[in-house]
Amino acid sequence: MSQPSASPPFTIAQPALAMYEVDRASQGLGITLERAEPGIAVTAMKVDPNQCNGLGVCHGGLIFTLADTAMAFATNADGSGSFATNAEIDFINPARPGDELRATCNRLVHRGKASVNDVVVTNQDNVVIAVFRGRTLSTGAPVTAGNPVS
């Protein structure tokens, strides 16, 4: 299992850490958690050749997954279980094998149980690969490792 890597002054909130420890999807794709606190999260992934499509660039679905994962950790870091309700992505530049992608999520609006979040995906040269906007809804159920939030 990949270990999260928070570098000072970054932190990983306990609910996010508990989620990551059992997140087989993220770990299986090589996604790591670098930072997670309420409303903010950073995930990263090195593009493997097996993650590329027939045109030799990273499959857009994997870039979407990286961004969605950052949003999930940002919106669940406070311990109040949230799920995505809608998301869209604009692919700006291709990601290639060996690129080190970083998805940075920032919550723009939090009102009641709903939030709107922006995620910017960049590569190791800080080139913008994609811009993602997602919306989440909190169930209010506590985040507990491995237990579904309903």
CSV table of C-alpha atoms in Angstrom, one decimal, residues 2-12 17 20 31-36 42-44 102:
chain,number,residue,atom,x,y,z
A,2,SER,CA,1.3,3.5,-0.9
A,3,GLN,CA,1.6,5.7,2.1
A,4,PRO,CA,0.2,9.3,2.0
A,5,SER,CA,2.9,11.9,2.0
A,6,ALA,CA,2.1,15.1,3.8
A,7,SER,CA,5.0,17.6,3.8
A,8,PRO,CA,4.9,20.4,6.3
A,9,PRO,CA,3.0,22.6,6.5
A,10,PHE,CA,0.5,20.3,4.7
A,11,THR,CA,-1.6,18.0,6.7
A,12,ILE,CA,-3.9,15.0,6.1
A,17,LEU,CA,-6.4,9.3,6.0
A,20,TYR,CA,-7.2,6.5,1.9
A,31,ILE,CA,-2.9,7.8,-6.8
A,32,THR,CA,-1.3,9.2,-3.7
A,33,LEU,CA,-2.7,11.6,-1.1
A,34,GLU,CA,-0.4,14.5,-0.4
A,35,ARG,CA,-2.7,16.9,1.5
A,36,ALA,CA,-6.3,16.8,2.8
A,42,VAL,CA,-3.9,17.4,-3.3
A,43,THR,CA,-3.6,14.0,-5.0
A,44,ALA,CA,-0.8,12.9,-7.3
A,102,ARG,CA,-1.0,16.7,-9.4
